[in-house]
Amino acid sequence: MPYEPPTHTVERSIRATTGAKIVAGVDEVGRGAWAGPVTVCAAITGLRRPPAGLTDSKLISPKRRTELAGLLEQWVTAHALGHASPEEIDELGMTAALRLAAVRALDALPVRPDAVILDGKHDYLGSPWKVRTVIKGDQSCVAVAAASVIAKVHRDAMMAELRSEFADFGFDANAGYPSPVHKAALAVLGPTPYHRLSWAYLDALPQWRHLKKVRLSAEAAELESGGQLGFEF
């Protein structure tokens, strides 16, 4: 299906209305996986024309996505990755883990952005960052689309490296997301050290249910329930 290429419209609006000079696009991958980290990329692109074919990473074939990520890493003004581990996800909950990974990515940039475009409708980043959320920003905003592709390719590569140790789980194909191969291996072998142990999939595995972790952090629970993290503009 044809799609409209991403533009710099949101970034131009932020620059015009707030005076921001450096705007970063931020996107995540791994939120719905059962195993592996959640990974966030922050990308600064300026207002230059991006490489052809840029869009949401999920709409690009794996081969082209890998090629495009290599081009983007040379094309962007700057980019950085941040991760939150399965243990951190279990301890903090996904919302707080996303914020942790995003802050790590933003802090790793060589310059501090004046504003951030965040994919989706929820601001999981919050103060002191000035955030503009954009639904389907990975399709409509150049910087967010670039972050989407780079994050996806890097996380997929991280998960593929686990195939030699955990071949039965098919991490090189499913990247830690639920799949028939993944589910079958879990039922027989149980979770690996890379699995999120606070997640509900363990409820369907009686022989491994005793491994499930329960989060006790009140702050994390509040964040997960939708507590306001900051402000948008």
XYZ file of N, CA and C in Angstrom:
699
model
N 0.849 -1.194 0.000
C 0.000 0.000 0.000
C 0.888 1.249 0.000
N 0.605 2.209 -0.872
C 1.412 3.438 -0.896
C 1.292 4.194 0.426
N 2.324 4.891 0.797
C 2.285 5.683 2.018
C 2.957 7.016 1.769
N 2.530 8.001 2.534
C 3.129 9.315 2.440
C 4.465 9.306 3.188
N 5.517 9.811 2.590
C 6.806 9.835 3.295
C 6.764 10.795 4.472
N 7.567 10.549 5.499
C 7.589 11.451 6.653
C 8.136 12.818 6.262
N 7.766 13.813 7.041
C 8.177 15.187 6.762
C 8.774 15.816 8.016
N 9.191 17.062 7.869
C 9.703 17.842 9.002
C 8.641 18.804 9.538
N 7.367 18.562 9.224
C 6.311 19.507 9.585
C 6.243 19.749 11.093
N 6.248 18.683 11.888
C 6.151 18.841 13.341
C 7.386 19.552 13.878
N 8.546 19.168 13.383
C 9.774 19.812 13.849
C 9.771 21.302 13.523
N 9.328 21.651 12.321
C 9.260 23.073 11.950
C 8.287 23.821 12.868
N 7.170 23.177 13.209
C 6.186 23.802 14.094
C 6.785 24.048 15.476
N 7.495 23.056 15.998
C 8.119 23.211 17.313
C 9.140 24.333 17.284
N 9.949 24.370 16.250
C 10.958 25.432 16.135
C 10.303 26.795 16.074
N 9.220 26.899 15.301
C 8.573 28.195 15.100
C 7.856 28.683 16.349
N 7.254 27.775 17.107
C 6.414 28.187 18.243
C 7.171 28.257 19.561
N 8.304 27.567 19.655
C 9.021 27.529 20.933
C 10.428 28.104 20.870
N 10.937 28.287 19.658
C 12.301 28.767 19.537
C 13.346 27.677 19.686
N 12.905 26.427 19.797
C 13.852 25.310 19.921
C 14.725 25.220 18.677
N 16.011 24.989 18.882
C 16.941 24.855 17.764
C 17.315 23.405 17.495
N 17.344 22.595 18.544
C 17.707 21.183 18.394
C 16.521 20.335 18.824
N 15.965 19.579 17.881
C 14.795 18.746 18.138
C 15.163 17.292 17.854
N 14.909 16.426 18.804
C 15.211 15.005 18.640
C 13.920 14.214 18.456
N 13.983 13.219 17.591
C 12.900 12.258 17.457
C 13.221 11.034 18.290
N 12.237 10.512 19.001
C 12.463 9.370 19.898
C 11.436 8.282 19.598
N 11.905 7.045 19.473
C 10.998 5.917 19.297
C 11.571 4.700 20.001
N 10.692 3.763 20.333
C 11.087 2.566 21.080
C 10.749 1.315 20.298
N 11.398 0.228 20.690
C 11.084 -1.089 20.160
C 11.264 -2.100 21.297
N 10.418 -3.121 21.299
C 10.524 -4.147 22.324
C 9.504 -4.037 23.431
N 8.592 -3.094 23.325
C 7.604 -2.903 24.395
C 6.773 -4.164 24.618
N 6.348 -4.819 23.544
C 5.463 -5.968 23.674
C 6.156 -7.318 23.682
N 7.475 -7.327 23.699
C 8.204 -8.589 23.688
C 8.119 -9.276 25.046
N 8.307 -10.596 25.045
C 8.357 -11.354 26.290
C 9.779 -11.480 26.807
N 10.739 -11.280 25.916
C 12.150 -11.425 26.292
C 12.961 -10.293 25.683
N 14.076 -9.975 26.331
C 14.962 -8.933 25.832
C 14.644 -7.569 26.401
N 15.497 -6.603 26.108
C 15.310 -5.247 26.638
C 14.257 -4.484 25.868
N 13.845 -3.357 26.401
C 13.159 -2.353 25.608
C 14.232 -1.359 25.196
N 14.238 -1.017 23.919
C 15.299 -0.188 23.349
C 14.714 1.100 22.797
N 15.357 2.201 23.082
C 14.918 3.515 22.613
C 16.051 4.158 21.829
N 15.700 4.757 20.702
C 16.670 5.547 19.939
C 16.239 6.999 19.934
N 17.188 7.893 20.126
C 16.978 9.328 19.965
C 17.795 9.778 18.763
N 17.158 10.459 17.831
C 17.838 10.875 16.603
C 17.603 12.357 16.336
N 18.657 13.033 15.955
C 18.597 14.437 15.551
C 18.930 14.486 14.065
N 18.048 15.102 13.273
C 18.230 15.060 11.820
C 18.364 16.430 11.169
N 18.078 17.491 11.889
C 18.025 18.772 11.211
C 16.837 18.789 10.269
N 16.930 19.532 9.193
C 15.807 19.640 8.250
C 16.195 19.154 6.857
N 17.158 18.262 6.785
C 17.623 17.770 5.478
C 16.713 16.671 4.944
N 16.767 16.461 3.634
C 15.978 15.413 3.002
C 16.536 14.050 3.404
N 15.680 13.140 3.883
C 16.167 11.843 4.349
C 16.406 10.869 3.200
N 17.069 9.751 3.474
C 17.223 8.707 2.460
C 15.864 8.211 1.971
N 15.815 7.807 0.724
C 14.558 7.350 0.127
C 14.038 6.111 0.846
N 12.718 6.059 0.982
C 12.082 4.885 1.558
C 11.921 4.922 3.059
N 12.294 6.022 3.699
C 12.187 6.089 5.150
C 10.730 6.128 5.583
N 10.375 5.273 6.541
C 9.064 5.268 7.164
C 9.167 4.440 8.444
N 8.047 4.167 9.055
C 7.994 3.308 10.234
C 8.717 1.993 9.946
N 9.588 1.578 10.862
C 10.401 0.383 10.641
C 9.565 -0.858 10.375
N 8.353 -0.917 10.937
C 7.512 -2.102 10.772
C 6.977 -2.237 9.352
N 7.062 -1.181 8.570
C 6.559 -1.207 7.197
C 7.654 -1.500 6.186
N 8.857 -1.778 6.657
C 10.002 -1.999 5.778
C 10.473 -3.444 5.925
N 10.848 -4.072 4.837
C 11.325 -5.454 4.898
C 12.617 -5.517 5.715
N 12.886 -6.647 6.360
C 14.104 -6.761 7.171
C 15.378 -6.419 6.406
N 15.497 -6.882 5.184
C 16.709 -6.609 4.392
C 16.863 -5.121 4.136
N 15.785 -4.484 3.661
C 15.851 -3.060 3.374
C 16.026 -2.255 4.651
N 15.407 -2.710 5.735
C 15.525 -2.010 7.017
C 16.978 -1.958 7.479
N 17.673 -3.074 7.341
C 19.086 -3.121 7.735
C 19.923 -2.189 6.862
N 19.651 -2.211 5.564
C 20.376 -1.311 4.654
C 20.103 0.149 5.010
N 18.829 0.443 5.271
C 18.438 1.823 5.569
C 19.036 2.299 6.885
N 19.109 1.420 7.868
C 19.703 1.804 9.151
C 21.152 2.225 8.969
N 21.891 1.492 8.131
C 23.277 1.873 7.862
C 23.378 3.244 7.223
N 22.475 3.537 6.298
C 22.454 4.857 5.664
C 22.084 5.942 6.671
N 21.096 5.647 7.491
C 20.618 6.648 8.445
C 21.681 6.997 9.486
N 22.436 6.015 9.927
C 23.449 6.289 10.945
C 24.525 7.233 10.422
N 24.729 7.238 9.121
C 25.662 8.186 8.514
C 24.984 9.520 8.199
N 23.667 9.467 7.962
C 22.938 10.664 7.529
C 22.514 11.557 8.681
N 22.090 10.987 9.800
C 21.583 11.813 10.897
C 22.679 12.702 11.455
N 22.269 13.811 12.031
C 23.231 14.697 12.700
C 23.829 13.998 13.916
N 22.986 13.282 14.650
C 23.443 12.524 15.824
C 22.360 11.509 16.187
N 22.771 10.420 16.804
C 21.803 9.464 17.336
C 22.441 8.713 18.494
N 21.611 8.179 19.355
C 22.096 7.378 20.484
C 20.999 6.402 20.891
N 21.429 5.295 21.480
C 20.518 4.249 21.921
C 20.528 4.134 23.440
N 19.382 3.785 23.993
C 19.284 3.495 25.422
C 18.472 2.227 25.604
N 18.805 1.431 26.603
C 18.122 0.167 26.845
C 17.693 0.089 28.313
N 16.596 -0.605 28.545
C 16.213 -1.010 29.895
C 16.119 -2.531 29.869
N 16.790 -3.171 30.794
C 16.917 -4.624 30.800
C 15.619 -5.297 31.252
N 15.492 -6.609 31.004
C 14.328 -7.330 31.534
C 14.191 -7.183 33.049
N 15.311 -7.192 33.755
C 15.266 -7.028 35.214
C 14.714 -5.661 35.596
N 15.100 -4.625 34.855
C 14.600 -3.277 35.141
C 13.123 -3.170 34.793
N 12.701 -3.831 33.724
C 11.287 -3.848 33.368
C 10.477 -4.519 34.467
N 10.984 -5.649 34.969
C 10.285 -6.350 36.050
C 10.194 -5.502 37.311
N 11.256 -4.779 37.611
C 11.309 -4.002 38.848
C 10.482 -2.724 38.763
N 10.540 -2.046 37.612
C 9.963 -0.716 37.494
C 8.609 -0.682 36.809
N 8.317 -1.675 35.971
C 7.155 -1.598 35.096
C 7.545 -0.963 33.777
N 6.727 -1.179 32.751
C 7.120 -0.762 31.404
C 7.197 0.756 31.241
N 6.271 1.490 31.807
C 6.296 2.941 31.619
C 7.590 3.541 32.161
N 7.946 3.180 33.384
C 9.170 3.707 33.973
C 10.404 3.171 33.260
N 10.350 1.928 32.774
C 11.478 1.369 32.041
C 11.675 2.096 30.713
N 10.578 2.438 30.055
C 10.679 3.221 28.823
C 11.341 4.574 29.088
N 10.920 5.214 30.171
C 11.520 6.501 30.502
C 13.010 6.346 30.774
N 13.387 5.302 31.490
C 14.791 5.053 31.795
C 15.592 4.880 30.518
N 15.080 4.070 29.596
C 15.780 3.838 28.334
C 15.858 5.119 27.504
N 14.777 5.890 27.480
C 14.760 7.132 26.703
C 15.739 8.155 27.266
N 15.772 8.290 28.578
C 16.717 9.230 29.196
C 18.154 8.803 28.919
N 18.411 7.513 28.967
C 19.754 7.027 28.647
C 20.135 7.386 27.211
N 19.187 7.236 26.283
C 19.470 7.588 24.894
C 19.702 9.086 24.743
N 18.835 9.897 25.334
C 18.965 11.351 25.210
C 20.244 11.855 25.876
N 20.580 11.285 27.027
C 21.800 11.699 27.721
C 23.054 11.317 26.948
N 22.940 10.291 26.101
C 24.100 9.827 25.341
C 24.338 10.639 24.066
N 23.384 11.505 23.697
C 23.587 12.355 22.527
C 24.715 13.349 22.799
N 25.443 13.747 21.755
C 26.539 14.701 21.964
C 26.049 16.109 22.303
N 24.791 16.407 22.001
C 24.185 17.697 22.358
C 22.831 17.433 22.995
N 22.419 18.299 23.878
C 21.126 18.130 24.546
C 20.027 18.767 23.709
N 18.992 18.008 23.338
C 17.900 18.585 22.547
C 17.115 19.630 23.345
N 16.622 20.636 22.634
C 15.737 21.621 23.251
C 14.312 21.084 23.364
N 13.980 20.136 22.500
C 12.640 19.555 22.496
C 12.714 18.142 21.927
N 11.679 17.353 22.240
C 11.644 15.947 21.834
C 10.300 15.648 21.191
N 10.339 14.979 20.043
C 9.126 14.445 19.427
C 9.056 12.977 19.798
N 7.982 12.596 20.481
C 7.845 11.244 21.001
C 6.731 10.524 20.254
N 7.034 9.351 19.715
C 6.021 8.584 19.004
C 4.933 8.100 19.958
N 3.678 8.202 19.533
C 2.560 7.730 20.350
C 1.772 8.879 20.954
N 0.847 8.521 21.843
C -0.006 9.550 22.459
C 0.314 9.783 23.931
N 1.165 8.940 24.520
C 1.486 9.083 25.939
C 2.909 9.609 26.116
N 3.044 10.607 26.950
C 4.363 11.147 27.277
C 4.940 10.350 28.443
N 5.721 9.327 28.123
C 6.361 8.551 29.186
C 7.700 9.154 29.602
N 8.095 10.248 28.947
C 9.385 10.875 29.241
C 9.260 11.910 30.348
N 8.430 12.917 30.118
C 8.126 13.881 31.165
C 9.208 14.900 31.443
N 8.994 15.684 32.496
C 9.885 16.760 32.921
C 11.257 16.199 33.296
N 12.334 16.949 32.954
C 12.384 18.317 32.452
C 12.373 18.428 30.934
N 12.134 17.311 30.241
C 12.144 17.339 28.784
C 10.864 17.979 28.262
N 10.987 18.796 27.228
C 9.834 19.377 26.552
C 9.433 18.425 25.431
N 8.252 17.849 25.571
C 7.840 16.737 24.717
C 6.619 17.098 23.881
N 6.669 16.735 22.615
C 5.487 16.768 21.745
C 5.200 15.329 21.331
N 4.050 14.790 21.728
C 3.691 13.440 21.321
C 2.971 13.497 19.974
N 3.253 12.525 19.132
C 2.645 12.460 17.803
C 2.227 11.018 17.531
N 0.933 10.789 17.397
C 0.446 9.456 17.055
C 0.929 9.092 15.655
N 1.485 7.908 15.521
C 2.096 7.444 14.275
C 3.210 8.383 13.809
N 3.909 8.917 14.793
C 5.033 9.786 14.461
C 6.115 9.070 13.683
N 6.191 7.725 13.862
C 7.206 6.973 13.123
C 6.882 6.879 11.635
N 5.668 7.284 11.260
C 5.318 7.348 9.844
C 5.319 8.770 9.315
N 5.081 9.745 10.191
C 4.880 11.118 9.720
C 6.052 12.058 9.972
N 6.918 11.744 10.950
C 8.014 12.646 11.326
C 9.355 12.018 10.959
N 10.177 12.755 10.251
C 11.453 12.230 9.780
C 12.321 11.732 10.925
N 12.496 12.546 11.959
C 13.407 12.179 13.049
C 12.906 10.949 13.799
N 11.593 10.852 13.986
C 11.030 9.699 14.696
C 11.147 8.443 13.834
N 10.896 8.571 12.531
C 11.038 7.431 11.633
C 12.479 6.927 11.622
N 13.434 7.846 11.602
C 14.843 7.451 11.637
C 15.161 6.711 12.932
N 14.656 7.236 14.049
C 14.875 6.577 15.338
C 14.238 5.195 15.347
N 13.056 5.066 14.732
C 12.348 3.796 14.672
C 13.177 2.729 13.970
N 13.737 3.083 12.824
C 14.509 2.113 12.036
C 15.792 1.724 12.760
N 16.516 2.703 13.277
C 17.784 2.418 13.952
C 17.553 1.561 15.190
N 16.532 1.892 15.988
C 16.243 1.121 17.198
C 15.880 -0.317 16.858
N 15.032 -0.503 15.849
C 14.577 -1.845 15.475
C 15.737 -2.718 15.013
N 16.586 -2.177 14.161
C 17.696 -2.969 13.626
C 18.683 -3.339 14.724
N 18.974 -2.405 15.619
C 19.929 -2.696 16.690
C 19.367 -3.719 17.671
N 18.098 -3.579 18.059
C 17.541 -4.544 19.010
C 17.421 -5.928 18.383
N 16.989 -5.990 17.123
C 16.901 -7.290 16.447
C 18.261 -7.978 16.412
N 19.314 -7.204 16.166
C 20.666 -7.781 16.130
C 21.076 -8.293 17.510
N 20.720 -7.555 18.548
C 21.022 -7.993 19.916
C 20.345 -9.325 20.220
N 19.088 -9.446 19.828
C 18.353 -10.681 20.101
C 18.874 -11.837 19.255
N 19.266 -11.552 18.019
C 19.790 -12.603 17.150
C 21.079 -13.196 17.703
N 21.839 -12.410 18.453
C 23.084 -12.910 19.032
C 22.835 -14.004 20.070
N 21.606 -14.126 20.559
C 21.279 -15.128 21.569
C 20.981 -16.498 20.961
N 20.950 -16.587 19.633
C 20.527 -17.851 19.019
C 21.476 -19.000 19.315
N 22.764 -18.714 19.473
C 23.706 -19.803 19.748
C 23.499 -20.394 21.138
N 23.029 -19.580 22.071
C 22.820 -20.040 23.437
C 21.413 -20.567 23.659
N 20.441 -19.985 22.943
C 19.044 -20.359 23.150
C 18.373 -20.605 21.799
N 18.915 -21.527 21.031
C 18.445 -21.767 19.666
C 16.973 -22.156 19.608
N 16.484 -22.882 20.614
C 15.113 -23.386 20.580
C 14.071 -22.271 20.625
N 14.457 -21.088 21.083
C 13.493 -20.004 21.247
C 13.297 -19.170 19.977
N 14.179 -19.315 19.009
C 14.017 -18.590 17.753
C 14.138 -17.088 17.876
N 14.980 -16.633 18.793
C 15.099 -15.189 19.002
C 15.585 -14.445 17.760
N 16.329 -15.131 16.892
C 16.800 -14.472 15.673
C 15.658 -14.181 14.708
N 14.550 -14.893 14.854
C 13.387 -14.673 13.994
C 12.293 -13.863 14.678
N 12.092 -14.072 15.979
C 10.974 -13.394 16.649
C 11.392 -12.232 17.551
N 12.712 -12.048 17.746
C 13.239 -10.930 18.536
C 12.669 -10.867 19.949
N 12.244 -12.029 20.476
C 11.716 -12.057 21.826
C 10.222 -11.860 21.929
N 9.562 -11.602 20.801
C 8.108 -11.476 20.792
C 7.474 -12.867 20.783
N 6.221 -12.991 21.240
C 5.567 -14.299 21.232
C 5.389 -14.815 19.811
N 5.737 -16.070 19.596
C 5.569 -16.764 18.326
C 5.365 -18.230 18.664
N 4.868 -19.047 17.733
C 4.698 -20.471 18.029
C 5.972 -21.151 18.517
N 7.100 -20.841 17.881
C 8.376 -21.438 18.293
C 8.747 -20.994 19.699
N 8.593 -19.720 19.959
C 8.911 -19.153 21.265
C 8.028 -19.770 22.350
N 6.742 -19.849 22.091
C 5.808 -20.394 23.076
C 6.088 -21.858 23.371
N 6.411 -22.616 22.319
C 6.694 -24.042 22.504
C 7.947 -24.244 23.348
N 8.981 -23.444 23.098
C 10.214 -23.560 23.879
C 9.985 -23.168 25.329
N 9.191 -22.133 25.562
C 8.886 -21.718 26.925
C 8.182 -22.826 27.704
N 7.236 -23.489 27.053
C 6.471 -24.522 27.734
C 7.356 -25.678 28.190
N 8.359 -25.996 27.389
C 9.230 -27.133 27.693
C 10.421 -26.737 28.554
N 11.054 -25.634 28.207
C 12.331 -25.255 28.813
C 12.207 -24.189 29.897
N 11.100 -23.457 29.910
C 10.951 -22.372 30.868
C 11.678 -21.119 30.411
N 11.519 -20.046 31.140
C 12.117 -18.768 30.740
C 13.636 -18.767 30.845
N 14.257 -17.999 29.972
C 15.705 -17.798 29.987
C 16.029 -16.612 30.892
N 17.312 -16.337 31.116
C 17.672 -15.139 31.889
C 17.281 -13.831 31.202
N 16.849 -13.922 29.937
C 16.489 -12.725 29.190
C 14.985 -12.485 29.159
N 14.211 -13.326 29.832
C 12.767 -13.163 29.842
C 12.312 -12.201 30.939
N 11.196 -11.558 30.677
C 10.560 -10.681 31.653
C 9.674 -11.541 32.539
N 9.993 -11.589 33.792
C 9.346 -12.543 34.687
C 8.143 -11.976 35.431
N 7.803 -10.725 35.176
C 6.616 -10.144 35.812
C 5.420 -10.166 34.866
N 5.596 -10.764 33.693
C 4.563 -10.687 32.658
C 3.571 -11.841 32.757
N 2.381 -11.616 32.216
C 1.266 -12.540 32.406
C 1.421 -13.857 31.660
N 2.340 -13.955 30.692
C 2.478 -15.216 29.964
C 2.812 -16.372 30.910
N 3.463 -16.078 32.035
C 3.804 -17.139 32.983
C 2.569 -17.739 33.654
N 1.468 -17.004 33.663
C 0.246 -17.527 34.259
C -0.271 -18.745 33.498
N 0.057 -18.832 32.211
C -0.397 -19.947 31.383
C 0.594 -21.103 31.371
N 1.632 -21.008 32.178
C 2.662 -22.051 32.234
C 2.769 -22.548 33.675
N 1.895 -23.466 34.090
C 1.846 -23.883 35.499
C 3.188 -24.344 36.055
N 3.975 -25.040 35.225
C 5.243 -25.575 35.739
C 6.295 -24.497 35.969
N 6.056 -23.298 35.420
C 7.030 -22.211 35.575
C 6.442 -21.013 36.306
N 5.182 -21.131 36.721
C 4.489 -19.994 37.327
C 5.164 -19.522 38.611
N 5.854 -20.421 39.282
C 6.508 -20.049 40.545
C 7.639 -19.048 40.343
N 8.085 -18.874 39.094
C 9.167 -17.931 38.800
C 8.670 -16.496 38.624
N 7.360 -16.325 38.574
C 6.826 -15.000 38.289
C 7.187 -14.014 39.387
N 7.580 -12.825 38.976
C 7.926 -11.751 39.894
C 6.760 -10.781 40.011
N 6.597 -10.233 41.206
C 5.544 -9.258 41.455
C 6.198 -7.939 41.825
N 5.812 -6.896 41.112
C 6.359 -5.579 41.409
C 5.693 -5.009 42.646
N 6.496 -4.440 43.536
C 5.968 -3.873 44.778
C 6.135 -2.362 44.844
N 6.758 -1.779 43.817
C 7.037 -0.357 43.838
C 5.762 0.457 43.645
N 5.386 1.249 44.631
C 4.184 2.077 44.526
C 4.347 3.125 43.439
N 5.566 3.682 43.337
C 5.807 4.702 42.320
C 5.650 4.111 40.930
N 6.193 2.896 40.737
C 6.066 2.243 39.442
C 4.615 1.940 39.129
N 3.858 1.506 40.136
C 2.445 1.205 39.922
C 1.681 2.455 39.507
N 2.018 3.575 40.117
C 1.346 4.828 39.774
C 1.648 5.220 38.338
N 2.919 5.050 37.936
C 3.292 5.377 36.571
C 2.562 4.482 35.583
N 2.474 3.189 35.903
C 1.806 2.253 35.017
C 0.322 2.578 34.883
N -0.257 3.147 35.917
C -1.682 3.438 35.876
C -1.988 4.722 35.127
N -0.938 5.406 34.633
C -1.165 6.588 33.820
C -0.913 7.887 34.531
N -0.177 7.858 35.633
C 0.163 9.092 36.334
C 0.902 10.056 35.428
N 0.624 11.343 35.549
C 1.225 12.337 34.665
C 2.700 12.499 34.972
N 3.521 12.398 33.940
C 4.966 12.472 34.114
C 5.522 13.863 33.859
N 4.812 14.655 33.109
C 5.381 15.963 32.766
C 4.346 16.795 32.012
N 4.804 17.578 31.036
C 3.882 18.401 30.298
C 4.232 18.336 28.814
N 3.259 18.701 28.007
C 3.474 18.752 26.572
C 3.253 20.180 26.097
N 3.751 20.418 24.889
C 3.562 21.765 24.323
C 3.152 21.633 22.872
